[in-house]
Amino acid sequence: MNQPLQAMEPFTVHLAEPAARVSLIGARAYLLEAPGELTLEAQRRIWALSQALLARPEVESVVPGMTNLLVLFRQIPPEPAPVIEQLQHLWRTADPLHRAGRTHEIAVHYGGEHAIDLPALCDYAGLSDQEVVRRHHQSRYSVFAVASAPGFGYLGGLDPALYMPRKQVPSLHMLKGMVTIGGMQSGIAVLDGPNGWNSIGFADTVMFDASAAQPALLAPGDTVCFLPERIEL
């Protein structure tokens, strides 16, 4: 039987590995943030920890994010400190979970009217528009998490040369389907409206269908390959 997190005994902290950061988000919710850089290995440990915690009777739900995990307990733990320590311990001892997801080939119209941020990205990276497009579609992407909007997949695996920060002032009228870059991630916009990511093209693939048996096209652990259906530079 799983021992409640709040009742675990203190343990020895091993300083060889940075500890996860754990914060209280309300009385029953704790947010664990993985230390270090954004990597697939860290995300696989998030998946493993999520699966292990969801099996515990005192845990109501978990929400995996990009190298972070929100844990909601059924009741308010008597003391937060033991919970924080145990979550850090579980993170440190978690074995990465390798998910055999599906592979999605998504056709993209690179450039054109929807690539509103391609010139700025070329300037930032010091690359030609042809090179940006080549590097983007030749990478294979892993779905780290599906979050922030229905069906939106955070895609890791971007060529480091294409790194570009998110906008400080979001674009107000980005369209659903725009293929974007935000930091070291790529994605496909799933809603019309304000968006702080940088658009380099457009995909006509339906990413979320509320009437489908599986509404979101992508799931954590899936692989995404972008296919250049059309290039207009």
PDB file of C-alpha atoms in Angstrom, residues 85-203:
ATOM      1  CA  GLU A  85      10.695  16.749   0.584  1.00  0.00           C
ATOM      2  CA  GLN A  86       8.997  13.572  -0.593  1.00  0.00           C
ATOM      3  CA  LEU A  87       8.134  15.009  -4.010  1.00  0.00           C
ATOM      4  CA  GLN A  88      11.775  16.004  -4.411  1.00  0.00           C
ATOM      5  CA  HIS A  89      12.805  12.480  -3.374  1.00  0.00           C
ATOM      6  CA  LEU A  90      10.400  10.876  -5.841  1.00  0.00           C
ATOM      7  CA  TRP A  91      11.757  13.118  -8.596  1.00  0.00           C
ATOM      8  CA  ARG A  92      15.349  12.194  -7.753  1.00  0.00           C
ATOM      9  CA  THR A  93      14.617   8.455  -7.818  1.00  0.00           C
ATOM     10  CA  ALA A  94      12.243   8.363 -10.809  1.00  0.00           C
ATOM     11  CA  ASP A  95      13.279   6.249 -13.787  1.00  0.00           C
ATOM     12  CA  PRO A  96      12.531   7.945 -17.123  1.00  0.00           C
ATOM     13  CA  LEU A  97       9.369   6.625 -18.763  1.00  0.00           C
ATOM     14  CA  HIS A  98       9.784   5.923 -22.474  1.00  0.00           C
ATOM     15  CA  ARG A  99       6.463   6.174 -24.273  1.00  0.00           C
ATOM     16  CA  ALA A 100       6.016   4.519 -27.646  1.00  0.00           C
ATOM     17  CA  GLY A 101       3.743   7.108 -29.167  1.00  0.00           C
ATOM     18  CA  ARG A 102       2.459   7.572 -32.697  1.00  0.00           C
ATOM     19  CA  THR A 103       4.265   9.375 -35.506  1.00  0.00           C
ATOM     20  CA  HIS A 104       2.440  12.246 -37.209  1.00  0.00           C
ATOM     21  CA  GLU A 105       3.475  13.656 -40.576  1.00  0.00           C
ATOM     22  CA  ILE A 106       2.120  17.185 -40.859  1.00  0.00           C
ATOM     23  CA  ALA A 107       2.192  19.052 -44.170  1.00  0.00           C
ATOM     24  CA  VAL A 108       3.311  22.676 -43.889  1.00  0.00           C
ATOM     25  CA  HIS A 109       3.113  25.672 -46.208  1.00  0.00           C
ATOM     26  CA  TYR A 110       6.333  27.456 -45.278  1.00  0.00           C
ATOM     27  CA  GLY A 111       6.546  31.181 -45.934  1.00  0.00           C
ATOM     28  CA  GLY A 112       3.732  33.116 -47.552  1.00  0.00           C
ATOM     29  CA  GLU A 113       1.240  35.355 -45.809  1.00  0.00           C
ATOM     30  CA  HIS A 114       1.157  33.313 -42.602  1.00  0.00           C
ATOM     31  CA  ALA A 115       4.928  33.385 -42.004  1.00  0.00           C
ATOM     32  CA  ILE A 116       4.672  36.756 -40.323  1.00  0.00           C
ATOM     33  CA  ASP A 117       7.774  36.279 -38.179  1.00  0.00           C
ATOM     34  CA  LEU A 118      10.075  34.545 -40.648  1.00  0.00           C
ATOM     35  CA  PRO A 119      12.063  37.702 -41.522  1.00  0.00           C
ATOM     36  CA  ALA A 120      12.638  38.496 -37.847  1.00  0.00           C
ATOM     37  CA  LEU A 121      13.700  34.918 -37.133  1.00  0.00           C
ATOM     38  CA  CYS A 122      16.164  35.012 -40.049  1.00  0.00           C
ATOM     39  CA  ASP A 123      17.673  38.209 -38.649  1.00  0.00           C
ATOM     40  CA  TYR A 124      17.867  36.790 -35.121  1.00  0.00           C
ATOM     41  CA  ALA A 125      19.441  33.487 -36.222  1.00  0.00           C
ATOM     42  CA  GLY A 126      21.642  34.954 -38.959  1.00  0.00           C
ATOM     43  CA  LEU A 127      20.255  32.417 -41.441  1.00  0.00           C
ATOM     44  CA  SER A 128      18.549  32.677 -44.807  1.00  0.00           C
ATOM     45  CA  ASP A 129      14.847  31.902 -45.050  1.00  0.00           C
ATOM     46  CA  GLN A 130      15.675  28.770 -47.065  1.00  0.00           C
ATOM     47  CA  GLU A 131      18.009  27.571 -44.293  1.00  0.00           C
ATOM     48  CA  VAL A 132      15.436  28.241 -41.583  1.00  0.00           C
ATOM     49  CA  VAL A 133      12.850  26.202 -43.474  1.00  0.00           C
ATOM     50  CA  ARG A 134      15.325  23.386 -44.159  1.00  0.00           C
ATOM     51  CA  ARG A 135      16.433  23.116 -40.555  1.00  0.00           C
ATOM     52  CA  HIS A 136      12.857  23.229 -39.284  1.00  0.00           C
ATOM     53  CA  HIS A 137      11.422  20.461 -41.451  1.00  0.00           C
ATOM     54  CA  GLN A 138      14.483  18.207 -41.230  1.00  0.00           C
ATOM     55  CA  SER A 139      14.174  17.860 -37.458  1.00  0.00           C
ATOM     56  CA  ARG A 140      12.072  15.220 -35.704  1.00  0.00           C
ATOM     57  CA  TYR A 141      10.049  16.509 -32.791  1.00  0.00           C
ATOM     58  CA  SER A 142       8.885  14.836 -29.595  1.00  0.00           C
ATOM     59  CA  VAL A 143       5.616  15.892 -27.961  1.00  0.00           C
ATOM     60  CA  PHE A 144       6.686  16.896 -24.462  1.00  0.00           C
ATOM     61  CA  ALA A 145       3.248  17.941 -23.257  1.00  0.00           C
ATOM     62  CA  VAL A 146      -0.229  18.853 -24.477  1.00  0.00           C
ATOM     63  CA  ALA A 147      -1.296  21.921 -22.550  1.00  0.00           C
ATOM     64  CA  SER A 148      -2.120  25.656 -22.449  1.00  0.00           C
ATOM     65  CA  ALA A 149      -4.903  25.283 -25.073  1.00  0.00           C
ATOM     66  CA  PRO A 150      -6.961  22.271 -26.222  1.00  0.00           C
ATOM     67  CA  GLY A 151      -4.728  20.077 -28.363  1.00  0.00           C
ATOM     68  CA  PHE A 152      -1.671  22.329 -28.334  1.00  0.00           C
ATOM     69  CA  GLY A 153       1.502  20.236 -28.349  1.00  0.00           C
ATOM     70  CA  TYR A 154       4.796  21.518 -27.000  1.00  0.00           C
ATOM     71  CA  LEU A 155       7.334  20.059 -29.410  1.00  0.00           C
ATOM     72  CA  GLY A 156      10.927  19.486 -28.337  1.00  0.00           C
ATOM     73  CA  GLY A 157      13.720  18.739 -30.774  1.00  0.00           C
ATOM     74  CA  LEU A 158      14.095  22.102 -32.486  1.00  0.00           C
ATOM     75  CA  ASP A 159      17.442  22.746 -34.170  1.00  0.00           C
ATOM     76  CA  PRO A 160      19.312  25.000 -31.672  1.00  0.00           C
ATOM     77  CA  ALA A 161      20.156  27.411 -34.507  1.00  0.00           C
ATOM     78  CA  LEU A 162      16.432  28.238 -34.784  1.00  0.00           C
ATOM     79  CA  TYR A 163      16.045  29.309 -31.159  1.00  0.00           C
ATOM     80  CA  MET A 164      14.060  32.531 -30.883  1.00  0.00           C
ATOM     81  CA  PRO A 165      12.499  33.984 -27.720  1.00  0.00           C
ATOM     82  CA  ARG A 166       8.782  34.438 -27.488  1.00  0.00           C
ATOM     83  CA  LYS A 167       7.558  37.930 -28.224  1.00  0.00           C
ATOM     84  CA  GLN A 168       7.384  40.440 -25.412  1.00  0.00           C
ATOM     85  CA  VAL A 169       4.268  41.861 -27.078  1.00  0.00           C
ATOM     86  CA  PRO A 170       2.086  39.083 -28.556  1.00  0.00           C
ATOM     87  CA  SER A 171       0.673  39.283 -32.061  1.00  0.00           C
ATOM     88  CA  LEU A 172      -3.040  39.957 -31.663  1.00  0.00           C
ATOM     89  CA  HIS A 173      -4.449  38.124 -34.668  1.00  0.00           C
ATOM     90  CA  MET A 174      -2.527  34.901 -35.235  1.00  0.00           C
ATOM     91  CA  LEU A 175      -4.557  32.160 -36.874  1.00  0.00           C
ATOM     92  CA  LYS A 176      -5.212  28.585 -35.903  1.00  0.00           C
ATOM     93  CA  GLY A 177      -2.799  26.421 -37.896  1.00  0.00           C
ATOM     94  CA  MET A 178       0.192  28.729 -37.859  1.00  0.00           C
ATOM     95  CA  VAL A 179       3.431  26.771 -37.381  1.00  0.00           C
ATOM     96  CA  THR A 180       5.443  28.521 -34.714  1.00  0.00           C
ATOM     97  CA  ILE A 181       8.681  28.661 -32.754  1.00  0.00           C
ATOM     98  CA  GLY A 182       8.875  29.779 -29.127  1.00  0.00           C
ATOM     99  CA  GLY A 183      12.257  29.537 -27.440  1.00  0.00           C
ATOM    100  CA  MET A 184      13.579  26.011 -28.050  1.00  0.00           C
ATOM    101  CA  GLN A 185      10.159  24.600 -28.922  1.00  0.00           C
ATOM    102  CA  SER A 186       7.964  24.413 -31.970  1.00  0.00           C
ATOM    103  CA  GLY A 187       4.198  24.127 -32.147  1.00  0.00           C
ATOM    104  CA  ILE A 188       1.021  24.602 -34.155  1.00  0.00           C
ATOM    105  CA  ALA A 189      -1.458  27.248 -33.013  1.00  0.00           C
ATOM    106  CA  VAL A 190      -4.819  25.698 -32.115  1.00  0.00           C
ATOM    107  CA  LEU A 191      -6.780  28.913 -31.567  1.00  0.00           C
ATOM    108  CA  ASP A 192      -7.243  32.215 -33.371  1.00  0.00           C
ATOM    109  CA  GLY A 193      -6.140  35.217 -31.354  1.00  0.00           C
ATOM    110  CA  PRO A 194      -3.194  36.654 -29.409  1.00  0.00           C
ATOM    111  CA  ASN A 195      -0.032  34.562 -29.562  1.00  0.00           C
ATOM    112  CA  GLY A 196       3.531  35.258 -28.450  1.00  0.00           C
ATOM    113  CA  TRP A 197       5.203  32.584 -30.581  1.00  0.00           C
ATOM    114  CA  ASN A 198       6.903  33.249 -33.928  1.00  0.00           C
ATOM    115  CA  SER A 199       5.111  32.029 -37.050  1.00  0.00           C
ATOM    116  CA  ILE A 200       7.048  30.631 -40.015  1.00  0.00           C
ATOM    117  CA  GLY A 201       4.285  28.824 -41.888  1.00  0.00           C
ATOM    118  CA  PHE A 202       0.873  27.220 -41.827  1.00  0.00           C
ATOM    119  CA  ALA A 203      -0.535  23.687 -41.426  1.00  0.00           C
TER     120      ALA A 203
END
